[in-house]
Structures are given as structure tokens and as C-alpha cells.
Coordinates of C-alpha atoms and ligand atoms in Angstrom, one line a residue:
M277 CA 0.0 0.0 0.0
S278 CA 1.3 3.4 -0.9
R279 CA 1.5 6.2 1.7
F280 CA -1.6 7.9 0.3
E281 CA -3.6 4.6 0.3
E282 CA -2.6 4.0 3.9
R283 CA -3.7 7.4 4.9
I284 CA -7.0 7.1 3.0
H285 CA -7.8 3.7 4.7
H286 CA -7.0 5.1 8.1
A287 CA -9.1 8.2 7.5
L288 CA -12.1 6.2 6.2
D289 CA -11.9 3.9 9.2
S290 CA -12.7 6.8 11.4
F291 CA -15.1 8.8 9.2
Q292 CA -18.8 8.8 10.1
I293 CA -21.5 11.1 9.0
E294 CA -25.0 11.3 10.6
L295 CA -28.1 11.0 8.6
P296 CA -31.2 13.3 9.1
S297 CA -34.5 11.5 9.7
W298 CA -36.3 14.2 7.8
G299 CA -34.2 13.4 4.7
F300 CA -36.1 10.1 4.2
A301 CA -39.6 11.5 4.5
N302 CA -41.6 13.4 1.9
T303 CA -40.8 17.0 2.2
G304 CA -40.9 19.8 -0.4
T305 CA -40.3 23.3 -1.4
R306 CA -42.6 26.1 -0.3
F307 CA -44.1 25.9 -3.8
G308 CA -45.1 22.2 -3.6
K309 CA -44.2 18.7 -2.9
F310 CA -43.4 15.9 -5.4
Q311 CA -44.3 12.8 -3.5
Q312 CA -42.0 9.7 -3.8
A313 CA -43.4 6.2 -3.4
E314 CA -40.3 5.2 -1.5
A315 CA -40.4 8.0 1.1
A316 CA -40.5 6.8 4.7
T317 CA -44.0 7.2 6.3
S318 CA -43.1 6.3 9.9
I319 CA -40.2 6.5 12.3
E320 CA -39.6 2.8 11.8
E321 CA -39.2 3.3 8.1
K322 CA -36.7 6.1 8.7
F323 CA -34.6 3.8 10.8
A324 CA -34.9 1.0 8.2
D325 CA -33.7 3.4 5.5
A326 CA -30.8 4.7 7.6
A327 CA -29.7 1.1 8.3
E328 CA -29.7 0.4 4.6
V329 CA -27.6 3.5 3.8
H330 CA -25.2 2.4 6.6
A331 CA -25.0 -1.2 5.3
L332 CA -24.1 0.2 1.8
T333 CA -21.6 2.8 2.9
G334 CA -20.3 1.7 6.3
A335 CA -20.1 5.3 7.4
S336 CA -23.5 6.4 8.7
P337 CA -24.3 4.6 12.0
S338 CA -26.5 7.3 13.5
L339 CA -29.7 9.2 12.8
A340 CA -30.6 12.7 13.8
L341 CA -34.1 13.0 15.1
H342 CA -36.7 15.8 15.0
V343 CA -38.8 16.0 18.1
E344 CA -42.1 17.0 16.6
W345 CA -41.9 14.7 13.6
D346 CA -40.3 11.6 15.2
L347 CA -41.4 11.8 18.8
P348 CA -44.8 13.4 18.6
N349 CA -45.6 12.2 22.2
G350 CA -42.3 13.5 23.6
V351 CA -40.5 11.5 26.2
K352 CA -43.2 8.8 26.0
D353 CA -41.9 7.9 22.6
A354 CA -38.3 7.3 23.8
Q355 CA -38.9 3.6 24.5
Q356 CA -40.0 3.1 20.9
I357 CA -37.0 4.9 19.6
R358 CA -34.7 2.8 21.8
S359 CA -36.2 -0.5 20.5
L360 CA -35.9 0.8 16.8
A361 CA -32.3 1.7 17.4
A362 CA -31.6 -1.7 18.7
K363 CA -33.6 -3.5 16.0
Y364 CA -31.8 -1.7 13.1
G365 CA -28.4 -1.2 14.7
I366 CA -28.6 2.6 14.2
R367 CA -27.9 5.0 17.0
A368 CA -30.2 8.0 17.8
G369 CA -27.9 11.0 17.0
A370 CA -28.6 14.6 17.7
I371 CA -32.1 15.7 18.8
N372 CA -33.6 18.6 16.9
P373 CA -36.3 20.6 18.7
N374 CA -38.9 22.3 16.5
L375 CA -39.2 26.1 17.0
F376 CA -40.8 26.9 13.7
E377 CA -44.1 25.1 13.1
R378 CA -46.6 26.1 15.8
Q379 CA -49.0 28.9 15.0
E380 CA -47.9 30.6 18.2
Y381 CA -44.5 31.2 16.7
K382 CA -45.6 33.7 14.1
Y383 CA -43.6 36.5 15.8
G384 CA -40.9 34.2 17.1
S385 CA -40.4 31.3 19.6
I386 CA -37.8 32.0 22.2
C387 CA -37.5 35.6 21.0
N388 CA -41.3 36.2 20.9
P389 CA -42.3 39.5 22.7
D390 CA -45.1 37.5 24.3
K391 CA -43.8 35.8 27.5
A392 CA -46.4 33.1 27.3
V393 CA -45.1 32.0 23.8
R394 CA -41.5 32.1 25.1
A395 CA -42.6 29.7 27.8
I396 CA -44.1 27.3 25.3
A397 CA -40.9 27.3 23.4
T398 CA -38.8 26.9 26.6
D399 CA -40.9 23.9 27.7
H400 CA -40.4 22.3 24.3
L401 CA -36.6 22.8 24.6
L402 CA -36.6 21.4 28.1
E403 CA -38.6 18.4 27.0
S404 CA -36.1 17.9 24.1
V405 CA -33.3 17.8 26.7
E406 CA -35.3 15.1 28.6
I407 CA -35.7 13.1 25.5
A408 CA -32.0 13.3 24.8
K409 CA -31.3 12.2 28.3
A410 CA -33.7 9.3 28.1
L411 CA -32.1 8.2 24.8
G412 CA -28.5 8.8 25.9
M413 CA -28.1 11.4 23.2
R414 CA -25.3 13.9 23.7
D415 CA -26.3 16.8 21.4
V416 CA -29.4 19.0 21.4
S417 CA -29.2 20.8 18.1
L418 CA -30.9 24.2 18.2
W419 CA -32.0 26.0 15.0
V420 CA -33.8 29.2 16.1
S421 CA -35.7 30.3 13.1
D422 CA -36.8 33.6 14.8
G423 CA -36.5 36.9 13.2
S424 CA -38.6 39.7 11.6
N425 CA -39.4 40.9 8.2
Y426 CA -39.7 44.7 8.5
P427 CA -37.3 47.3 10.0
G428 CA -38.6 48.6 13.3
S429 CA -41.2 45.9 13.7
Q430 CA -39.3 44.1 16.5
S431 CA -36.7 45.1 19.1
I432 CA -33.5 43.3 18.1
R433 CA -31.9 44.2 21.4
R434 CA -34.6 42.9 23.7
R435 CA -34.9 39.7 21.8
I436 CA -31.2 39.0 22.5
D437 CA -31.9 39.1 26.2
W438 CA -35.0 36.9 25.9
M439 CA -32.9 34.3 24.0
L440 CA -30.1 34.4 26.6
E441 CA -32.6 33.7 29.3
V442 CA -34.0 30.7 27.6
F443 CA -30.5 29.4 26.7
A444 CA -29.5 29.6 30.3
A445 CA -32.5 27.5 31.3
V446 CA -31.7 24.9 28.7
H447 CA -28.0 24.8 29.6
A448 CA -29.0 24.3 33.3
A449 CA -31.1 21.3 32.4
L450 CA -28.3 19.6 30.3
G451 CA -26.7 16.5 31.8
E452 CA -23.1 16.1 32.6
R453 CA -22.0 15.0 29.2
Q454 CA -24.6 16.8 27.1
R455 CA -24.2 19.8 24.8
M456 CA -26.3 22.3 23.1
L457 CA -25.4 23.2 19.5
I458 CA -26.4 26.7 18.4
E459 CA -27.0 26.9 14.6
Y460 CA -26.9 30.3 12.8
K461 CA -28.5 31.4 9.6
P462 CA -28.6 34.9 8.0
F463 CA -32.1 34.7 6.4
E464 CA -35.2 32.5 5.9
P465 CA -37.8 32.2 7.1
A466 CA -37.3 35.8 8.2
F467 CA -35.9 38.2 5.7
Y468 CA -35.1 41.4 7.5
H469 CA -33.3 40.2 10.6
T470 CA -32.7 36.7 12.0
D471 CA -32.0 36.5 15.7
I472 CA -28.9 34.3 15.3
A473 CA -27.7 35.5 11.9
D474 CA -24.1 34.5 11.9
W475 CA -21.3 32.7 13.6
G476 CA -20.3 35.7 15.6
M477 CA -23.7 36.0 17.2
A478 CA -23.8 32.2 17.8
L479 CA -20.3 32.4 19.3
V480 CA -21.3 35.2 21.7
L481 CA -24.4 33.3 22.7
A482 CA -22.5 30.1 23.3
R483 CA -19.9 31.9 25.4
R484 CA -22.5 33.7 27.5
T485 CA -24.5 30.6 27.9
G486 CA -21.9 28.3 29.3
P487 CA -19.3 25.5 28.7
K488 CA -21.8 23.0 27.2
A489 CA -22.9 25.4 24.5
T490 CA -21.2 25.3 21.1
V491 CA -21.7 26.5 17.6
L492 CA -23.1 24.4 14.7
V493 CA -22.0 25.3 11.2
D494 CA -24.5 24.5 8.4
T495 CA -22.6 25.0 5.1
G496 CA -25.7 26.5 3.5
H497 CA -26.1 29.2 6.1
H498 CA -23.7 31.8 4.8
Y499 CA -23.6 34.8 2.5
Q500 CA -22.3 34.2 -1.0
G501 CA -18.5 34.2 -1.1
Q502 CA -18.1 33.8 2.7
N503 CA -14.9 31.9 3.7
I504 CA -16.5 29.0 5.7
E505 CA -13.2 27.3 6.3
Q506 CA -11.9 30.4 8.1
I507 CA -15.0 30.4 10.3
V508 CA -14.4 26.7 11.1
T509 CA -10.7 27.4 11.9
W510 CA -11.8 30.2 14.3
L511 CA -14.3 28.0 16.0
L512 CA -11.8 25.2 16.4
H513 CA -9.3 27.7 17.8
E514 CA -11.9 28.8 20.4
E515 CA -12.9 25.2 21.0
L516 CA -16.4 26.0 20.2
L517 CA -17.1 24.0 17.1
G518 CA -20.0 21.8 18.0
G519 CA -20.6 20.1 14.6
F520 CA -21.8 20.5 11.1
H521 CA -24.8 20.3 8.9
F522 CA -23.5 19.5 5.5
N523 CA -25.1 20.3 2.2
D524 CA -24.2 22.3 -0.8
R525 CA -25.7 25.5 -2.3
K526 CA -25.7 27.7 -5.3
Y527 CA -27.8 30.6 -4.2
A528 CA -29.2 30.4 -0.7
D529 CA -30.0 27.5 1.8
D530 CA -30.5 25.2 -1.2
D531 CA -29.8 21.9 0.7
L532 CA -28.2 20.4 -2.4
T533 CA -26.0 17.3 -2.3
L534 CA -22.8 17.8 -0.5
G535 CA -20.0 18.6 -2.9
S536 CA -22.3 18.8 -5.9
I537 CA -21.7 22.5 -6.6
D538 CA -18.3 23.2 -4.9
P539 CA -16.4 20.1 -3.7
Y540 CA -13.3 22.3 -3.2
Q541 CA -15.0 24.2 -0.5
I542 CA -15.9 21.0 1.5
F543 CA -12.3 19.9 0.9
R544 CA -11.0 23.1 2.3
I545 CA -13.2 22.7 5.4
F546 CA -12.0 19.2 6.0
H547 CA -8.4 20.3 5.5
E548 CA -8.7 22.9 8.2
I549 CA -10.3 20.3 10.5
F550 CA -7.3 18.0 9.9
S551 CA -5.0 20.9 10.5
N552 CA -6.6 22.2 13.6
A553 CA -8.9 19.8 15.4
A554 CA -7.5 18.1 18.5
D555 CA -9.5 15.0 17.6
V556 CA -11.2 14.8 14.2
Q557 CA -13.4 11.9 15.3
Q558 CA -15.0 14.0 18.1
I559 CA -16.6 16.4 15.6
P560 CA -20.2 15.5 14.7
F561 CA -20.5 15.5 10.9
M562 CA -24.2 15.5 10.0
I563 CA -26.1 15.8 6.7
D564 CA -28.9 18.4 6.5
Q565 CA -30.5 17.7 3.2
S566 CA -34.0 16.8 2.2
H567 CA -34.3 16.0 -1.5
N568 CA -37.4 16.7 -3.4
L569 CA -36.4 15.6 -6.9
K570 CA -33.7 12.9 -6.4
G571 CA -34.7 9.6 -5.0
K572 CA -34.4 9.8 -1.2
M573 CA -32.3 6.7 -0.8
E574 CA -30.1 7.3 -3.8
A575 CA -29.5 10.9 -2.7
M576 CA -28.4 9.8 0.8
V577 CA -26.1 7.1 -0.4
Q578 CA -24.5 9.5 -3.0
T579 CA -24.1 12.1 -0.3
V580 CA -22.3 9.8 2.1
C581 CA -20.0 8.6 -0.7
N582 CA -19.2 12.1 -1.8
A583 CA -18.4 13.0 1.8
Q584 CA -16.1 9.9 2.1
E585 CA -14.3 10.9 -1.2
I586 CA -13.7 14.5 -0.1
F587 CA -12.7 13.6 3.4
A588 CA -10.2 11.1 1.9
K589 CA -8.7 13.8 -0.3
A590 CA -8.3 16.1 2.7
A591 CA -6.7 13.3 4.7
I592 CA -3.8 13.0 2.2
V593 CA -2.7 16.7 2.2
D594 CA 1.0 16.7 3.2
R595 CA 0.5 19.1 6.0
E596 CA 4.0 19.0 7.3
R597 CA 5.4 20.1 3.9
L598 CA 2.6 22.6 3.6
G599 CA 3.6 24.2 6.9
G600 CA 7.2 24.6 5.8
L601 CA 6.1 26.1 2.5
Q602 CA 3.8 28.5 4.3
D603 CA 6.6 29.6 6.6
E604 CA 8.8 30.4 3.7
A605 CA 5.9 32.0 1.8
R606 CA 6.5 29.8 -1.2
L607 CA 3.0 30.6 -2.5
V608 CA 2.6 28.6 -5.6
E609 CA 4.2 25.5 -4.1
A610 CA 2.0 25.8 -1.1
E611 CA -1.1 26.1 -3.2
E612 CA 0.0 23.2 -5.4
C613 CA 0.6 21.1 -2.3
L614 CA -3.0 21.5 -1.4
R615 CA -4.2 21.1 -5.0
E616 CA -2.2 17.9 -5.4
A617 CA -4.4 16.2 -2.7
F618 CA -7.6 17.6 -4.1
W619 CA -7.0 16.3 -7.6
F620 CA -5.6 12.9 -6.5
D621 CA -8.0 10.2 -7.6
V622 CA -8.9 8.6 -4.2
R623 CA -11.6 6.4 -5.7
P624 CA -9.5 3.2 -6.3
A625 CA -8.3 3.4 -2.7
I626 CA -11.8 3.8 -1.5
R627 CA -13.0 0.8 -3.5
E628 CA -10.2 -1.1 -1.9
W629 CA -11.2 0.0 1.5
R630 CA -14.8 -1.1 0.8
R631 CA -13.6 -4.5 -0.4
S632 CA -11.6 -5.0 2.8
H633 CA -14.6 -4.2 4.9
G634 CA -17.0 -6.4 3.0
I635 CA -18.9 -3.4 1.5
A636 CA -19.9 -3.2 -2.1
E637 CA -17.3 -1.3 -4.2
D638 CA -20.0 0.9 -5.7
P639 CA -22.7 1.6 -3.1
L640 CA -25.0 3.4 -5.5
D641 CA -25.0 0.4 -7.9
A642 CA -25.4 -1.9 -5.0
L643 CA -28.5 0.0 -3.9
R644 CA -30.0 -0.2 -7.4
T645 CA -29.5 -3.9 -7.6
S646 CA -30.4 -4.8 -4.0
G647 CA -34.1 -4.9 -4.5
Y648 CA -34.5 -2.6 -1.5
L649 CA -36.0 0.3 -3.6
E650 CA -38.6 -1.9 -5.3
K651 CA -39.5 -3.4 -1.9
I652 CA -40.1 -0.1 -0.1
R653 CA -41.8 1.5 -3.1
A654 CA -44.3 -1.4 -3.2
E655 CA -44.8 -1.3 0.6
R656 CA -45.2 2.5 0.9
R657 CA -46.7 3.6 -2.4
E658 CA -50.2 3.6 -1.2
R659 CA -49.5 5.4 2.1
N660 CA -47.6 8.1 0.2
A661 CA -50.3 8.5 -2.4
K662 CA -52.8 9.1 0.3
A663 CA -50.7 12.0 1.5
V664 CA -50.8 13.8 -1.9
V665 CA -52.5 17.1 -1.8
S666 CA -54.4 18.1 -4.9
Y667 CA -54.9 21.7 -5.8
A668 CA -57.3 21.0 -8.6
Ligands
LIG929 C1 -32.8 25.2 8.6 O1 -32.5 25.9 7.6 C2 -31.8 24.4 9.3 O2 -30.8 24.1 8.4 C3 -32.1 23.3 10.3 O3 -31.0 22.7 10.7 C4 -33.3 22.6 10.4 O4 -33.5 22.3 11.8 C5 -33.3 21.3 9.7 O5 -33.4 21.5 8.3 C6 -34.5 20.4 10.1 O6 -35.7 21.1 10.2
LIG930 ZN1 -29.2 22.9 9.3
LIG931 ZN1 -30.7 25.1 6.6

């Protein structure tokens, strides 16, 4: 085995990426939904699909859950999740509270000017912490969708304090080894101001909240042209990088397949992680994508494979040499050192890694010939068809 191949094998042995439960269900754009016969219609089907993706890729042993969609009865549903996790050999990953669907949240959830609404949101967050505890989940992943659409219509300042108050309560409820991940996003659903608009705000909130609060980077949640790997480096430097929601984008929070638009960007992020993280394995890599056009299963398998490929490329950067070149400001050689790894064809080594782990060399092809898609389409077609909304 060459030096590169060895490093690739080693990197893949440790690489895992979490699947989102919502990525297997029928979801859509705000203009409509294209239903898929294969979409999961229950939490059990989401676990089954996740197990299939993991069997095909060997890299996705956990499933992020959404409280409202996956545990509609709250803590009472924890037992069912536990048995599904055991049955399918898939761990329950991060828990995602839902602060965006209730009618009460029209003017915000934890930043709502109405104290009673803030209390509803706080209770939901505290229940999410309880669920996480009951399931032995470490991470409570908070996406606060609050914001406003018109200048002057809300007090940006007071909303900061309300948010800090709620975060303090959530932090106090966390168990010894639990963490809260604060996700930022500059726009959508609000289009004038979003209460946690960027990594700076998330970082300040995390620092003010306490040692169990960290920042979550969703790659789709940045302004065009923003240097995401620099943000990642700063968060690592401050020991506040809580994890990732991976996807790709062309325009906004497009939730496209990881690496489909700009694989070099994901490569640069992984490279900074390899360069700066104390323990790469400790960083939760999660997928946050929900495909409306691609087949759900194909999209997820393809995403995990893309992630493996780009991670493997970042693993082989000769960082020792690069450091020397940087010190001597040998610009072109330094840049070429990075590019050499990016353009190296890691696919043969990945195929070899798969062979040595008893995994199909081509997971997408294996999915297509496995019969799994035909089986779930036949089982679920009718249930999904019933869910179709007609506007005629
Ligand atoms: C929304 O844009 C965010 O990326 C979230 O992470 C959200 O919680 C997730 O898409 C599931 O609702
Ligand atoms: Zn996200
Ligand atoms: Zn998003």
C-alpha cells in the first residue's frame, strides 16, 4: 500500500456522518411537494432506510431525530426509539427541537415578545433535553428560526436578552456530558433580521450561555462568497465548534447534495479540520438535506459517498510540507501542495477500503441492484399516495 492509500484507509476507518431522519420523508419546497413512493412514512421506516444506507456505505451509523416529527408524544416515545435503534443497529444521534411550526411562533419562539409564547418554546426545549437524556443522546441541536421581516417591527436588542434567558434554562437542564449546538443562519424564514444571523452571534451566545454550549455550522447558512473554512478554523481555535450540517448550495440555503456545486469548499473545510482539530473523530458531521427531486435513498447514499471521497482527499494533504512552504511564503508551491491532494484520484483506494470491509465497491450500484428500492416502493406507495394534496 502506498503512503496515500494507507492514509486514506486510516481516514475512512474513522469517518462517520450522521443521517437526518427528515431526509427520508416526503418534504418539499414552499411551492409544492413531489411525492415519492419510496419515502418513509413512519419513524420505523426512517430507521430502516438509515440502516440500509449504513449497510451500503459503512459510514452512517446514526440518525438525527426531529422531536415534533419523530417523537410526537415527547418522552413517552423514547422507548419506541430505543427499540428501533436496537432493531436496526442505528444510534439515535442529535435531537432537533422544532421552534418553527406552531401557530404561536408567528412572531418568534424563544424571542417572541409574548412571554407566554416564550414559555411554550422553553418547555419544548426542556422536553427535548429530557428526550435526549432518556435516549442517551449527547447533542441538542438548536435551530432558532426567529426573526422579523420589517425594520422597526421588533426590538432586536430585547430579543437577545430573551434568547439568553431561555438558553440559560436549557443549559442548566443539560446532563453532565450533554451539549447544546447553536445553529446560525442569516435569512429564511425571516428576511429582514434573523435573531442568530451569523457565527459571531452564535459564538457570543455560546460563550455567554456556558461551557456546554457550542456553535453548529450549516454549510448552506452563509452569505455568498463567505470563507467558511476560516469560520471553522476560528471556532476550532476557540474550542467552540459543535458540529456540522453538511449540504451544498448555489444561491441560498438550497440543501443540495454535499459537494455537488463546490467540492473544493468542502475539501478546504475538511483540510482545516485535519490541520486544527484536537480529535477529528469528536466532531459530529451531519447531513442536513431533504431531496425533493432525487430519490431519497439514492441521494443519501450518494451524499455519504461524496463525503467519504472529499474527506479522503483532505486526509492526504501533506500538512508537514505545507507548513514549511507557508513559513517560507512559497506561495505557488504551497497552493500546489493543497491542490495535489484535491486532484488525487482517491476512488481506487476507497474501493479497496470497501472491499476490505466487505462493503460493495459501488454503493449506488449496490442500492439499485439490492431490490430494497422496489420493496419499499411497493410497501409504501399507497400510504404516500394518500398523502398527496391536490390543488385542482
Ligand atoms: C434550517 O434551515 C436548518 O438548516 C435546520 O438545521 C433545520 O433544523 C433542519 O433543516 C430540520 O428542520
Ligand atoms: Zn441545518
Ligand atoms: Zn438550513
